[in-house]
Amino acid sequence: MQLNFFVAGKTLVVGFDGELDHHTAENVRKEIDDYYDEKMLKNIILDLDNLNFMDSSGIGLILGRYKKAMSNDGKLLLVNVSTRVKKILEMSGITKIIKIYDSVNNALDNI
């Protein structure tokens, strides 16, 4: 799993490239949290455009980052979610609490 980070204002945008599963979730969590904490940010946008696969560990990772952002009076938003991943998110109920946008720019406009 490769992660790409960039900051827009007080928002961390994380691009995923690869698979988010029980083999990668802990390292991904640590990388995101370390970057977010080091830069003292508020919001998180997860760009799932190049996410090839996600299992329940990915759902846990998303929920954990949602709680982290909320604890800083921030938001967590998802963008570029594939049909396959969106089905997993809908079945888990995440889409009831986390908004999905079609682009990073649209998500940034709604922070």
Tab-separated table of N, CA and C in Angstrom:
chain	number	residue	atom	x	y	z
A	1	MET	N	0.853	-1.186	0.000
A	1	MET	CA	0.000	0.000	0.000
A	1	MET	C	0.888	1.235	0.000
A	2	GLN	N	0.620	2.110	-0.914
A	2	GLN	CA	1.322	3.397	-0.991
A	2	GLN	C	0.337	4.505	-0.649
A	3	LEU	N	0.778	5.445	0.193
A	3	LEU	CA	-0.042	6.595	0.566
A	3	LEU	C	0.607	7.866	0.036
A	4	ASN	N	-0.245	8.789	-0.405
A	4	ASN	CA	0.213	10.104	-0.846
A	4	ASN	C	-0.490	11.139	0.010
A	5	PHE	N	0.280	12.036	0.606
A	5	PHE	CA	-0.278	13.055	1.487
A	5	PHE	C	-0.131	14.435	0.868
A	6	PHE	N	-1.161	15.260	1.028
A	6	PHE	CA	-0.992	16.689	0.826
A	6	PHE	C	-1.950	17.424	1.735
A	7	VAL	N	-1.586	18.655	2.046
A	7	VAL	CA	-2.354	19.456	2.990
A	7	VAL	C	-2.955	20.640	2.254
A	8	ALA	N	-4.247	20.870	2.513
A	8	ALA	CA	-4.955	22.043	1.991
A	8	ALA	C	-5.558	22.755	3.192
A	9	GLY	N	-4.950	23.855	3.603
A	9	GLY	CA	-5.408	24.550	4.805
A	9	GLY	C	-5.182	23.680	6.026
A	10	LYS	N	-6.266	23.362	6.733
A	10	LYS	CA	-6.189	22.494	7.917
A	10	LYS	C	-6.683	21.083	7.605
A	11	THR	N	-6.656	20.712	6.309
A	11	THR	CA	-7.175	19.418	5.881
A	11	THR	C	-6.069	18.546	5.313
A	12	LEU	N	-5.991	17.323	5.826
A	12	LEU	CA	-5.081	16.319	5.294
A	12	LEU	C	-5.817	15.524	4.224
A	13	VAL	N	-5.244	15.476	3.027
A	13	VAL	CA	-5.793	14.655	1.947
A	13	VAL	C	-4.856	13.468	1.772
A	14	VAL	N	-5.433	12.263	1.873
A	14	VAL	CA	-4.647	11.036	1.778
A	14	VAL	C	-5.100	10.255	0.555
A	15	GLY	N	-4.177	10.023	-0.371
A	15	GLY	CA	-4.451	9.191	-1.533
A	15	GLY	C	-3.952	7.778	-1.282
A	16	PHE	N	-4.792	6.813	-1.606
A	16	PHE	CA	-4.458	5.402	-1.415
A	16	PHE	C	-4.108	4.780	-2.758
A	17	ASP	N	-3.102	3.915	-2.776
A	17	ASP	CA	-2.749	3.167	-3.971
A	17	ASP	C	-2.393	1.752	-3.532
A	18	GLY	N	-3.317	0.827	-3.758
A	18	GLY	CA	-3.096	-0.556	-3.367
A	18	GLY	C	-4.292	-1.144	-2.665
A	19	GLU	N	-4.028	-2.071	-1.752
A	19	GLU	CA	-5.073	-2.788	-1.027
A	19	GLU	C	-5.051	-2.415	0.449
A	20	LEU	N	-6.251	-2.234	1.003
A	20	LEU	CA	-6.390	-1.910	2.424
A	20	LEU	C	-7.034	-3.108	3.102
A	21	ASP	N	-6.199	-3.913	3.743
A	21	ASP	CA	-6.691	-5.125	4.392
A	21	ASP	C	-5.950	-5.329	5.712
A	22	HIS	N	-6.156	-6.488	6.319
A	22	HIS	CA	-5.549	-6.729	7.630
A	22	HIS	C	-4.021	-6.740	7.577
A	23	HIS	N	-3.450	-6.920	6.397
A	23	HIS	CA	-1.991	-6.898	6.267
A	23	HIS	C	-1.436	-5.475	6.260
A	24	THR	N	-2.229	-4.518	5.816
A	24	THR	CA	-1.726	-3.155	5.626
A	24	THR	C	-2.349	-2.119	6.558
A	25	ALA	N	-3.490	-2.421	7.154
A	25	ALA	CA	-4.277	-1.415	7.888
A	25	ALA	C	-3.508	-0.768	9.040
A	26	GLU	N	-2.760	-1.525	9.797
A	26	GLU	CA	-2.069	-0.951	10.958
A	26	GLU	C	-0.992	0.047	10.536
A	27	ASN	N	-0.216	-0.302	9.517
A	27	ASN	CA	0.807	0.631	9.028
A	27	ASN	C	0.175	1.880	8.434
A	28	VAL	N	-0.932	1.708	7.714
A	28	VAL	CA	-1.641	2.846	7.126
A	28	VAL	C	-2.163	3.754	8.238
A	29	ARG	N	-2.759	3.165	9.256
A	29	ARG	CA	-3.278	3.947	10.385
A	29	ARG	C	-2.164	4.772	11.015
A	30	LYS	N	-1.035	4.136	11.259
A	30	LYS	CA	0.087	4.825	11.903
A	30	LYS	C	0.603	5.970	11.031
A	31	GLU	N	0.753	5.723	9.742
A	31	GLU	CA	1.247	6.779	8.844
A	31	GLU	C	0.304	7.976	8.810
A	32	ILE	N	-1.004	7.703	8.694
A	32	ILE	CA	-1.986	8.790	8.645
A	32	ILE	C	-1.994	9.552	9.963
A	33	ASP	N	-2.075	8.832	11.070
A	33	ASP	CA	-2.146	9.487	12.379
A	33	ASP	C	-0.895	10.312	12.668
A	34	ASP	N	0.269	9.772	12.341
A	34	ASP	CA	1.518	10.503	12.584
A	34	ASP	C	1.550	11.806	11.787
A	35	TYR	N	1.169	11.738	10.524
A	35	TYR	CA	1.187	12.932	9.675
A	35	TYR	C	0.165	13.951	10.168
A	36	TYR	N	-1.038	13.484	10.452
A	36	TYR	CA	-2.133	14.339	10.933
A	36	TYR	C	-1.738	15.044	12.237
A	37	ASP	N	-1.183	14.288	13.175
A	37	ASP	CA	-0.793	14.856	14.470
A	37	ASP	C	0.395	15.813	14.337
A	38	GLU	N	1.383	15.425	13.541
A	38	GLU	CA	2.578	16.251	13.375
A	38	GLU	C	2.233	17.624	12.788
A	39	LYS	N	1.307	17.643	11.840
A	39	LYS	CA	0.935	18.901	11.175
A	39	LYS	C	-0.182	19.646	11.907
A	40	MET	N	-0.718	19.045	12.974
A	40	MET	CA	-1.795	19.638	13.779
A	40	MET	C	-2.989	20.049	12.910
A	41	LEU	N	-3.522	19.074	12.186
A	41	LEU	CA	-4.606	19.326	11.247
A	41	LEU	C	-5.965	19.075	11.875
A	42	LYS	N	-7.016	19.435	11.148
A	42	LYS	CA	-8.378	19.334	11.661
A	42	LYS	C	-9.204	18.295	10.903
A	43	ASN	N	-9.184	18.354	9.585
A	43	ASN	CA	-10.027	17.500	8.745
A	43	ASN	C	-9.193	16.466	8.005
A	44	ILE	N	-9.879	15.418	7.550
A	44	ILE	CA	-9.226	14.376	6.757
A	44	ILE	C	-10.119	14.053	5.564
A	45	ILE	N	-9.502	14.007	4.389
A	45	ILE	CA	-10.175	13.511	3.188
A	45	ILE	C	-9.406	12.280	2.734
A	46	LEU	N	-10.121	11.171	2.583
A	46	LEU	CA	-9.515	9.940	2.089
A	46	LEU	C	-9.902	9.785	0.626
A	47	ASP	N	-8.910	9.843	-0.257
A	47	ASP	CA	-9.118	9.701	-1.696
A	47	ASP	C	-8.883	8.237	-2.056
A	48	LEU	N	-9.976	7.534	-2.344
A	48	LEU	CA	-9.915	6.088	-2.560
A	48	LEU	C	-9.848	5.718	-4.036
A	49	ASP	N	-9.454	6.656	-4.887
A	49	ASP	CA	-9.453	6.447	-6.334
A	49	ASP	C	-8.655	5.219	-6.752
A	50	ASN	N	-7.503	5.002	-6.168
A	50	ASN	CA	-6.646	3.875	-6.554
A	50	ASN	C	-6.634	2.758	-5.518
A	51	LEU	N	-7.696	2.698	-4.720
A	51	LEU	CA	-7.834	1.605	-3.755
A	51	LEU	C	-8.406	0.401	-4.494
A	52	ASN	N	-7.628	-0.665	-4.583
A	52	ASN	CA	-8.029	-1.847	-5.350
A	52	ASN	C	-8.914	-2.797	-4.570
A	53	PHE	N	-8.752	-2.826	-3.249
A	53	PHE	CA	-9.472	-3.790	-2.412
A	53	PHE	C	-9.529	-3.258	-0.995
A	54	MET	N	-10.632	-3.563	-0.306
A	54	MET	CA	-10.759	-3.193	1.101
A	54	MET	C	-11.576	-4.258	1.815
A	55	ASP	N	-11.115	-4.674	2.996
A	55	ASP	CA	-11.886	-5.599	3.822
A	55	ASP	C	-12.333	-4.879	5.095
A	56	SER	N	-12.780	-5.621	6.081
A	56	SER	CA	-13.303	-5.011	7.310
A	56	SER	C	-12.246	-4.204	8.059
A	57	SER	N	-10.980	-4.519	7.874
A	57	SER	CA	-9.918	-3.714	8.489
A	57	SER	C	-9.931	-2.292	7.946
A	58	GLY	N	-10.276	-2.150	6.687
A	58	GLY	CA	-10.392	-0.828	6.080
A	58	GLY	C	-11.532	-0.036	6.679
A	59	ILE	N	-12.628	-0.718	6.971
A	59	ILE	CA	-13.769	-0.053	7.614
A	59	ILE	C	-13.354	0.449	8.994
A	60	GLY	N	-12.639	-0.367	9.728
A	60	GLY	CA	-12.146	0.050	11.038
A	60	GLY	C	-11.209	1.241	10.934
A	61	LEU	N	-10.350	1.235	9.924
A	61	LEU	CA	-9.431	2.352	9.718
A	61	LEU	C	-10.208	3.636	9.428
A	62	ILE	N	-11.209	3.561	8.568
A	62	ILE	CA	-12.007	4.744	8.234
A	62	ILE	C	-12.731	5.261	9.471
A	63	LEU	N	-13.352	4.375	10.221
A	63	LEU	CA	-14.074	4.807	11.426
A	63	LEU	C	-13.135	5.426	12.461
A	64	GLY	N	-11.962	4.867	12.602
A	64	GLY	CA	-10.992	5.422	13.543
A	64	GLY	C	-10.546	6.821	13.152
A	65	ARG	N	-10.325	7.056	11.846
A	65	ARG	CA	-9.935	8.391	11.383
A	65	ARG	C	-11.108	9.360	11.498
A	66	TYR	N	-12.339	8.865	11.330
A	66	TYR	CA	-13.543	9.683	11.534
A	66	TYR	C	-13.590	10.177	12.982
A	67	LYS	N	-13.379	9.265	13.926
A	67	LYS	CA	-13.394	9.637	15.345
A	67	LYS	C	-12.263	10.614	15.670
A	68	LYS	N	-11.103	10.395	15.071
A	68	LYS	CA	-9.959	11.283	15.309
A	68	LYS	C	-10.277	12.697	14.828
A	69	ALA	N	-10.813	12.826	13.625
A	69	ALA	CA	-11.165	14.149	13.098
A	69	ALA	C	-12.258	14.791	13.942
A	70	MET	N	-13.267	14.025	14.323
A	70	MET	CA	-14.371	14.556	15.130
A	70	MET	C	-13.861	15.055	16.480
A	71	SER	N	-12.876	14.382	17.048
A	71	SER	CA	-12.345	14.801	18.350
A	71	SER	C	-11.612	16.146	18.255
A	72	ASN	N	-11.261	16.556	17.038
A	72	ASN	CA	-10.625	17.861	16.796
A	72	ASN	C	-11.603	18.839	16.158
A	73	ASP	N	-12.915	18.583	16.339
A	73	ASP	CA	-13.966	19.401	15.724
A	73	ASP	C	-13.829	19.463	14.210
A	74	GLY	N	-13.336	18.385	13.623
A	74	GLY	CA	-13.158	18.312	12.178
A	74	GLY	C	-14.109	17.326	11.535
A	75	LYS	N	-13.875	17.091	10.261
A	75	LYS	CA	-14.687	16.163	9.479
A	75	LYS	C	-13.781	15.165	8.781
A	76	LEU	N	-14.360	14.009	8.476
A	76	LEU	CA	-13.711	13.050	7.594
A	76	LEU	C	-14.641	12.867	6.409
A	77	LEU	N	-14.097	13.006	5.212
A	77	LEU	CA	-14.865	12.827	3.987
A	77	LEU	C	-14.150	11.817	3.099
A	78	LEU	N	-14.920	11.127	2.267
A	78	LEU	CA	-14.371	10.162	1.320
A	78	LEU	C	-14.586	10.677	-0.094
A	79	VAL	N	-13.635	10.408	-0.974
A	79	VAL	CA	-13.780	10.808	-2.375
A	79	VAL	C	-13.330	9.688	-3.305
A	80	ASN	N	-13.849	9.765	-4.541
A	80	ASN	CA	-13.458	8.829	-5.604
A	80	ASN	C	-13.604	7.371	-5.173
A	81	VAL	N	-14.774	7.033	-4.658
A	81	VAL	CA	-15.033	5.685	-4.150
A	81	VAL	C	-15.572	4.818	-5.287
A	82	SER	N	-14.936	3.691	-5.529
A	82	SER	CA	-15.386	2.781	-6.586
A	82	SER	C	-16.717	2.140	-6.201
A	83	THR	N	-17.401	1.608	-7.188
A	83	THR	CA	-18.688	0.947	-6.948
A	83	THR	C	-18.530	-0.205	-5.968
A	84	ARG	N	-17.484	-0.986	-6.122
A	84	ARG	CA	-17.255	-2.149	-5.255
A	84	ARG	C	-17.035	-1.720	-3.802
A	85	VAL	N	-16.175	-0.732	-3.599
A	85	VAL	CA	-15.894	-0.253	-2.239
A	85	VAL	C	-17.128	0.435	-1.658
A	86	LYS	N	-17.866	1.163	-2.490
A	86	LYS	CA	-19.070	1.841	-2.008
A	86	LYS	C	-20.090	0.838	-1.474
A	87	LYS	N	-20.213	-0.310	-2.120
A	87	LYS	CA	-21.135	-1.350	-1.631
A	87	LYS	C	-20.725	-1.825	-0.242
A	88	ILE	N	-19.435	-2.009	-0.042
A	88	ILE	CA	-18.933	-2.432	1.274
A	88	ILE	C	-19.249	-1.360	2.313
A	89	LEU	N	-19.020	-0.097	1.952
A	89	LEU	CA	-19.291	1.006	2.878
A	89	LEU	C	-20.782	1.103	3.201
A	90	GLU	N	-21.632	0.908	2.203
A	90	GLU	CA	-23.079	0.963	2.433
A	90	GLU	C	-23.532	-0.173	3.347
A	91	MET	N	-23.010	-1.379	3.124
A	91	MET	CA	-23.386	-2.520	3.968
A	91	MET	C	-22.951	-2.307	5.410
A	92	SER	N	-21.836	-1.619	5.608
A	92	SER	CA	-21.331	-1.385	6.965
A	92	SER	C	-22.076	-0.256	7.674
A	93	GLY	N	-22.791	0.564	6.912
A	93	GLY	CA	-23.504	1.696	7.497
A	93	GLY	C	-22.691	2.979	7.552
A	94	ILE	N	-21.456	2.934	7.093
A	94	ILE	CA	-20.591	4.119	7.135
A	94	ILE	C	-21.184	5.280	6.352
A	95	THR	N	-21.859	4.983	5.254
A	95	THR	CA	-22.384	6.065	4.408
A	95	THR	C	-23.490	6.856	5.095
A	96	LYS	N	-23.974	6.367	6.217
A	96	LYS	CA	-24.975	7.126	6.982
A	96	LYS	C	-24.325	8.235	7.811
A	97	ILE	N	-23.034	8.105	8.088
A	97	ILE	CA	-22.360	9.107	8.928
A	97	ILE	C	-21.233	9.850	8.218
A	98	ILE	N	-20.708	9.273	7.140
A	98	ILE	CA	-19.592	9.884	6.417
A	98	ILE	C	-20.029	10.173	4.989
A	99	LYS	N	-19.827	11.408	4.554
A	99	LYS	CA	-20.233	11.808	3.206
A	99	LYS	C	-19.172	11.426	2.180
A	100	ILE	N	-19.683	11.088	0.988
A	100	ILE	CA	-18.826	10.714	-0.134
A	100	ILE	C	-18.985	11.766	-1.229
A	101	TYR	N	-17.862	12.213	-1.778
A	101	TYR	CA	-17.853	13.191	-2.862
A	101	TYR	C	-17.130	12.607	-4.070
A	102	ASP	N	-17.387	13.200	-5.232
A	102	ASP	CA	-16.794	12.668	-6.460
A	102	ASP	C	-15.399	13.208	-6.756
A	103	SER	N	-14.968	14.214	-6.014
A	103	SER	CA	-13.616	14.743	-6.228
A	103	SER	C	-13.093	15.394	-4.948
A	104	VAL	N	-11.791	15.525	-4.890
A	104	VAL	CA	-11.160	16.190	-3.748
A	104	VAL	C	-11.626	17.641	-3.675
A	105	ASN	N	-11.706	18.309	-4.820
A	105	ASN	CA	-12.135	19.715	-4.816
A	105	ASN	C	-13.543	19.878	-4.263
A	106	ASN	N	-14.467	18.994	-4.647
A	106	ASN	CA	-15.831	19.063	-4.105
A	106	ASN	C	-15.832	18.827	-2.601
A	107	ALA	N	-15.019	17.889	-2.149
A	107	ALA	CA	-14.939	17.624	-0.708
A	107	ALA	C	-14.373	18.840	0.027
A	108	LEU	N	-13.318	19.437	-0.514
A	108	LEU	CA	-12.725	20.621	0.119
A	108	LEU	C	-13.725	21.772	0.182
A	109	ASP	N	-14.567	21.891	-0.838
A	109	ASP	CA	-15.596	22.940	-0.842
A	109	ASP	C	-16.653	22.716	0.229
A	110	ASN	N	-16.761	21.475	0.736
A	110	ASN	CA	-17.797	21.136	1.711
A	110	ASN	C	-17.256	20.883	3.112
A	111	ILE	N	-16.023	21.273	3.350
A	111	ILE	CA	-15.423	21.118	4.691
A	111	ILE	C	-16.009	22.182	5.601
